[in-house]
Tab-separated table of C-alpha atoms in Angstrom:
chain	number	residue	atom	x	y	z
G	1010	UNK	CA	1.135	26.803	-39.711
G	1011	UNK	CA	0.494	23.122	-40.277
G	1012	UNK	CA	0.504	22.307	-36.573
G	1013	UNK	CA	-1.776	25.243	-35.863
G	1014	UNK	CA	-4.406	23.997	-38.343
G	1015	UNK	CA	-4.262	20.510	-36.799
G	1016	UNK	CA	-5.019	21.903	-33.331
G	1017	UNK	CA	-7.862	24.239	-34.319
G	1018	UNK	CA	-10.672	21.863	-33.243
G	1019	UNK	CA	-9.097	21.278	-29.797
G	1020	UNK	CA	-10.633	23.019	-26.819
G	1021	UNK	CA	-8.879	26.133	-25.532
G	1022	UNK	CA	-8.432	24.641	-22.086
G	1023	UNK	CA	-6.416	21.723	-23.483
G	1024	UNK	CA	-4.175	24.119	-25.409
G	1025	UNK	CA	-3.571	26.110	-22.238
G	1026	UNK	CA	-2.653	22.943	-20.323
G	1027	UNK	CA	-0.229	21.887	-23.051
G	1028	UNK	CA	1.421	25.294	-23.051
G	1029	UNK	CA	1.781	25.164	-19.277
G	1030	UNK	CA	3.370	21.710	-19.434
G	1031	UNK	CA	5.710	22.800	-22.209
G	1032	UNK	CA	6.713	25.866	-20.245
G	1033	UNK	CA	7.547	23.802	-17.184
G	1034	UNK	CA	9.574	21.307	-19.241
G	1035	UNK	CA	11.478	24.095	-20.984
G	1036	UNK	CA	12.307	25.794	-17.730
G	1037	UNK	CA	13.342	22.631	-15.891
G	1038	UNK	CA	15.454	21.430	-18.802
G	1039	UNK	CA	17.326	24.735	-18.917
G	1040	UNK	CA	17.860	25.083	-15.205
G	1041	UNK	CA	21.328	24.221	-13.937
G	1042	UNK	CA	21.409	22.204	-10.737
G	1043	UNK	CA	24.375	22.671	-8.409
G	1044	UNK	CA	25.130	19.843	-5.995
G	1045	UNK	CA	25.098	20.628	-2.300
G	1046	UNK	CA	28.409	21.838	-0.910
G	1047	UNK	CA	28.020	19.787	2.278
G	1048	UNK	CA	27.830	16.305	0.768
G	1049	UNK	CA	30.375	13.867	2.190
G	1050	UNK	CA	33.148	13.106	-0.286
G	1051	UNK	CA	33.270	9.512	-1.502
G	1052	UNK	CA	29.703	8.745	-0.385
G	1053	UNK	CA	26.992	7.848	-2.883
G	1054	UNK	CA	23.598	9.570	-2.638
G	1055	UNK	CA	20.155	9.017	-4.064
G	1056	UNK	CA	18.945	12.451	-5.150
G	1057	UNK	CA	15.350	13.672	-5.147
G	1058	UNK	CA	14.665	16.990	-6.875
G	1059	UNK	CA	11.472	19.014	-6.997
G	1060	UNK	CA	11.026	21.157	-10.133
G	1061	UNK	CA	10.471	24.880	-9.947
G	1062	UNK	CA	6.886	25.826	-9.117
G	1063	UNK	CA	5.821	22.368	-7.945
G	1064	UNK	CA	5.813	20.121	-4.853
G	1065	UNK	CA	6.959	16.514	-4.677
G	1066	UNK	CA	6.123	13.785	-2.146
G	1067	UNK	CA	8.872	11.255	-1.378
G	1068	UNK	CA	8.559	8.171	0.833
G	1069	UNK	CA	11.954	7.152	2.210
G	1070	UNK	CA	12.914	3.506	2.937
G	1071	UNK	CA	12.310	3.995	6.688
G	1072	UNK	CA	8.704	5.183	5.958
G	1073	UNK	CA	9.585	8.829	6.563
G	1074	UNK	CA	7.499	11.125	4.342
G	1075	UNK	CA	9.221	14.125	2.795
G	1076	UNK	CA	7.154	16.740	0.962
G	1077	UNK	CA	9.649	18.764	-1.072
G	1078	UNK	CA	8.866	22.298	-2.093
G	1079	UNK	CA	9.864	24.095	-5.298
G	1080	UNK	CA	13.629	24.261	-6.054
G	1081	UNK	CA	14.399	21.738	-3.301
G	1082	UNK	CA	16.808	18.807	-3.378
G	1083	UNK	CA	17.009	15.950	-0.883
G	1084	UNK	CA	20.086	13.705	-0.713
G	1085	UNK	CA	19.739	10.248	0.843
G	1086	UNK	CA	23.067	8.452	1.457
G	1087	UNK	CA	23.863	4.848	0.624
G	1088	UNK	CA	23.146	2.615	3.602
G	1089	UNK	CA	20.077	4.586	4.667
G	1090	UNK	CA	18.399	3.734	7.032
G	1091	UNK	CA	20.512	0.837	8.343
G	1092	UNK	CA	23.881	2.568	8.818
G	1093	UNK	CA	22.554	6.107	9.104
G	1094	UNK	CA	19.290	8.036	9.061
G	1095	UNK	CA	20.903	11.349	8.171
G	1096	UNK	CA	19.754	13.112	5.008
G	1097	UNK	CA	20.910	16.380	3.475
G	1098	UNK	CA	18.489	19.064	2.323
G	1099	UNK	CA	19.047	22.071	0.118
G	1100	UNK	CA	15.681	23.813	-0.017
G	1101	UNK	CA	12.398	23.415	1.837
G	1102	UNK	CA	10.529	20.318	2.953
G	1103	UNK	CA	7.997	18.961	5.398
G	1104	UNK	CA	9.046	15.737	7.151
G	1105	UNK	CA	6.807	13.181	8.850
G	1106	UNK	CA	9.143	10.942	10.848
G	1107	UNK	CA	8.242	7.634	12.492
G	1108	UNK	CA	10.216	6.286	15.415
G	1109	UNK	CA	12.812	3.694	14.421
G	1110	UNK	CA	15.200	2.506	17.131
G	1111	UNK	CA	18.027	2.942	17.762
G	1112	UNK	CA	18.757	5.695	15.223
G	1113	UNK	CA	17.356	9.217	15.279
G	1114	UNK	CA	16.317	10.794	11.990
G	1115	UNK	CA	18.652	13.678	11.125
G	1116	UNK	CA	18.236	16.471	8.577
G	1117	UNK	CA	21.376	18.443	7.835
G	1118	UNK	CA	21.559	21.691	5.882
G	1119	UNK	CA	24.375	24.205	5.515
G	1120	UNK	CA	22.939	26.107	8.506
G	1121	UNK	CA	21.045	23.678	10.762
G	1122	UNK	CA	21.240	20.094	11.984
G	1123	UNK	CA	17.993	18.608	13.301
G	1124	UNK	CA	17.613	15.398	15.318
G	1125	UNK	CA	14.288	13.711	16.043
G	1126	UNK	CA	13.023	10.260	16.981
G	1127	UNK	CA	9.447	10.968	15.896
G	1128	UNK	CA	7.914	14.266	14.799
G	1129	UNK	CA	6.395	16.358	12.036
G	1130	UNK	CA	8.340	19.464	11.089
G	1131	UNK	CA	8.909	21.881	8.241
G	1132	UNK	CA	12.354	23.249	7.421
G	1133	UNK	CA	13.472	25.850	4.898
G	1134	UNK	CA	17.204	26.259	4.280
G	1135	UNK	CA	18.521	27.059	0.802
G	1136	UNK	CA	22.283	27.182	0.383
G	1137	UNK	CA	21.941	30.231	-1.873
G	1138	UNK	CA	20.269	32.174	0.955
G	1139	UNK	CA	21.547	33.176	4.394
G	1140	UNK	CA	18.333	32.578	6.359
G	1141	UNK	CA	16.648	29.398	7.574
G	1142	UNK	CA	13.479	28.477	9.476
G	1143	UNK	CA	12.215	25.324	11.156
G	1144	UNK	CA	8.702	24.679	12.528
G	1145	UNK	CA	7.742	21.695	14.741
G	1146	UNK	CA	4.097	20.692	14.306
G	1147	UNK	CA	4.095	17.695	16.637
G	1148	UNK	CA	6.548	15.485	18.484
G	1149	UNK	CA	9.918	16.929	19.459
G	1150	UNK	CA	13.193	17.843	17.799
G	1151	UNK	CA	16.597	19.181	18.793
G	1152	UNK	CA	18.252	21.774	16.564
G	1153	UNK	CA	21.798	23.123	16.452
G	1154	UNK	CA	23.951	25.031	13.994
G	1155	UNK	CA	25.544	22.707	11.458
G	1156	UNK	CA	28.653	24.875	11.094
G	1157	UNK	CA	31.314	26.071	13.521
G	1158	UNK	CA	30.100	29.068	15.521
G	1159	UNK	CA	32.527	30.996	17.737
G	1160	UNK	CA	29.669	32.728	19.578
G	1161	UNK	CA	26.947	30.139	20.242
G	1162	UNK	CA	26.917	26.378	19.704
G	1163	UNK	CA	23.985	25.566	22.029
G	1164	UNK	CA	21.302	23.052	21.054
G	1165	UNK	CA	17.640	24.116	21.179
G	1166	UNK	CA	14.898	21.616	22.069
G	1167	UNK	CA	11.564	22.221	20.339
G	1168	UNK	CA	8.030	20.966	20.857
G	1169	UNK	CA	4.768	21.614	18.960
G	1170	UNK	CA	4.265	25.296	18.131
G	1171	UNK	CA	7.957	26.153	18.523
G	1172	UNK	CA	10.283	27.245	15.746
G	1173	UNK	CA	13.823	28.292	14.889
G	1174	UNK	CA	14.864	31.461	13.075
G	1175	UNK	CA	18.442	31.365	11.809
G	1176	UNK	CA	20.778	33.492	9.728
G	1177	UNK	CA	24.257	32.252	8.888
G	1178	UNK	CA	25.611	35.634	7.782
G	1179	UNK	CA	25.134	37.112	11.253
G	1180	UNK	CA	25.587	33.774	13.082
G	1181	UNK	CA	22.072	33.862	14.556
G	1182	UNK	CA	19.810	31.080	15.783
G	1183	UNK	CA	16.790	31.955	17.923
G	1184	UNK	CA	13.885	29.958	19.323
G	1185	UNK	CA	10.397	31.427	18.809
G	1186	UNK	CA	6.761	30.312	18.825
G	1187	UNK	CA	4.168	30.175	16.039
G	1188	UNK	CA	0.477	29.361	15.604
G	1189	UNK	CA	0.037	25.748	14.525
G	1190	UNK	CA	-2.927	26.588	12.295
G	1191	UNK	CA	-0.627	28.761	10.163
G	1192	UNK	CA	1.203	25.663	8.953
G	1193	UNK	CA	-1.802	23.333	8.597
G	1194	UNK	CA	-2.874	24.466	5.133
G	1195	UNK	CA	0.696	24.058	3.855
G	1196	UNK	CA	0.736	20.534	5.261
G	1197	UNK	CA	-2.710	19.691	3.846
G	1198	UNK	CA	-1.737	20.816	0.365
G	1199	UNK	CA	-4.429	23.484	0.350
G	1200	UNK	CA	-3.783	27.115	-0.558
G	1201	UNK	CA	-6.728	29.156	0.747
G	1202	UNK	CA	-7.667	32.752	-0.044
G	1203	UNK	CA	-10.520	34.281	1.990
G	1204	UNK	CA	-10.967	37.828	0.708
G	1205	UNK	CA	-7.177	38.005	1.003
G	1206	UNK	CA	-5.626	41.345	-0.022
G	1207	UNK	CA	-3.616	41.022	-3.236
G	1208	UNK	CA	-0.197	41.748	-1.624
G	1209	UNK	CA	-0.872	39.158	1.096
G	1210	UNK	CA	-2.059	36.637	-1.506
G	1211	UNK	CA	1.192	36.949	-3.446
G	1212	UNK	CA	3.186	36.539	-0.223
G	1213	UNK	CA	1.285	33.293	0.443
G	1214	UNK	CA	2.076	32.077	-3.070
G	1215	UNK	CA	5.773	32.906	-2.577
G	1216	UNK	CA	5.817	30.970	0.686
G	1217	UNK	CA	3.770	28.075	-0.715
G	1218	UNK	CA	6.039	27.442	-3.698
G	1219	UNK	CA	9.274	28.790	-2.233
G	1220	UNK	CA	9.693	31.355	-5.020
G	1221	UNK	CA	10.548	35.036	-5.334
G	1222	UNK	CA	8.263	37.438	-7.179
G	1223	UNK	CA	8.961	40.767	-8.844
G	1224	UNK	CA	6.114	43.147	-9.652
G	1225	UNK	CA	6.021	45.550	-12.573
G	1226	UNK	CA	3.420	48.011	-13.819
G	1227	UNK	CA	0.548	49.686	-11.998
G	1228	UNK	CA	-1.745	47.664	-9.757
G	1229	UNK	CA	-4.178	50.408	-8.764
G	1230	UNK	CA	-7.174	48.828	-10.529
G	1231	UNK	CA	-6.841	45.399	-8.901
G	1232	UNK	CA	-9.594	44.083	-6.611
G	1233	UNK	CA	-9.107	44.612	-2.891
G	1234	UNK	CA	-9.173	40.897	-2.099
G	1235	UNK	CA	-9.528	37.437	-3.633
G	1236	UNK	CA	-11.224	34.257	-2.409
G	1237	UNK	CA	-10.888	30.618	-3.386
G	1238	UNK	CA	-8.931	27.395	-2.814
G	1239	UNK	CA	-6.107	25.858	-4.786
G	1240	UNK	CA	-5.291	22.160	-4.322
G	1241	UNK	CA	-2.001	20.461	-5.244
G	1242	UNK	CA	-1.080	22.005	-8.570
G	1243	UNK	CA	1.803	23.767	-10.267
G	1244	UNK	CA	2.716	27.429	-9.966
G	1245	UNK	CA	2.038	28.166	-13.682
G	1246	UNK	CA	-1.428	26.595	-13.376
G	1247	UNK	CA	-2.267	28.804	-10.393
G	1248	UNK	CA	-0.868	31.996	-11.949
G	1249	UNK	CA	-2.690	31.350	-15.238
G	1250	UNK	CA	-6.066	31.090	-13.504
G	1251	UNK	CA	-5.374	33.944	-11.077
G	1252	UNK	CA	-3.984	36.183	-13.814
G	1253	UNK	CA	-7.170	35.875	-15.881
G	1254	UNK	CA	-9.311	36.618	-12.838
G	1255	UNK	CA	-7.317	39.487	-11.351
G	1256	UNK	CA	-5.699	40.936	-14.471
G	1257	UNK	CA	-1.972	40.332	-14.816
G	1258	UNK	CA	0.524	38.370	-16.903
G	1259	UNK	CA	3.563	36.509	-15.643
G	1260	UNK	CA	6.900	35.199	-16.802
G	1261	UNK	CA	9.244	32.744	-15.088
G	1262	UNK	CA	12.842	33.979	-15.338
G	1263	UNK	CA	15.389	31.627	-13.783
G	1264	UNK	CA	14.671	31.677	-10.023
G	1265	UNK	CA	12.180	34.549	-10.122
G	1266	UNK	CA	8.582	35.096	-11.244
G	1267	UNK	CA	7.914	38.469	-12.893
G	1268	UNK	CA	4.318	39.671	-12.479
G	1269	UNK	CA	3.235	42.435	-14.850
G	1270	UNK	CA	0.018	44.393	-14.247
């Protein structure tokens, strides 16, 4: 009661921000992080982690930019970039790679191994999931399976607008195409809704933050679409604003967001 009386004169918006920050800290502190299973034994790594519901920009010693998405971990080995330019990713990230002779930049996950001398690409590959995707926005990259495959060990060469769909459980890796504009907002750090239907808006949020959502209750009274822009903020901040506007509450439970209408 004493703390509550002390905070009575403070604006409601500040209280909301403090609660959001406290919620993030509580969740991150209680979340157990498991090291990647594909790290080389005996090798030291610098580890970069992005908290749940956020994004984190990392500049590597070779000037490569890595934009990590929610729940993502990037491992950079000792000796980088002089002895090796290979990093290990468990999660999702956008990479902007500058050419640095004579070594290619390599991103290894439990499913894919990507080589490039200079490019911009986005890769999603969580070790807790069977699927993986990779999108090349500019430059070129070569992609192969990072594990032994008895059926297909071919390397695919990708240019702008080309992507990889992979699934380790069924030993699949296919080359496809995509529209470059679809990835531009993600790269620019801008989440845009233009009279977007509610189900599609939630799918964009899931993709943006790399999270899974579960929906409970009845959503029949929700508006048909929403409009607006969201720039570089946390998932709780977005859901708090959107929930007040649309009419729902949310709760973050481990690796899932529960939306209740």
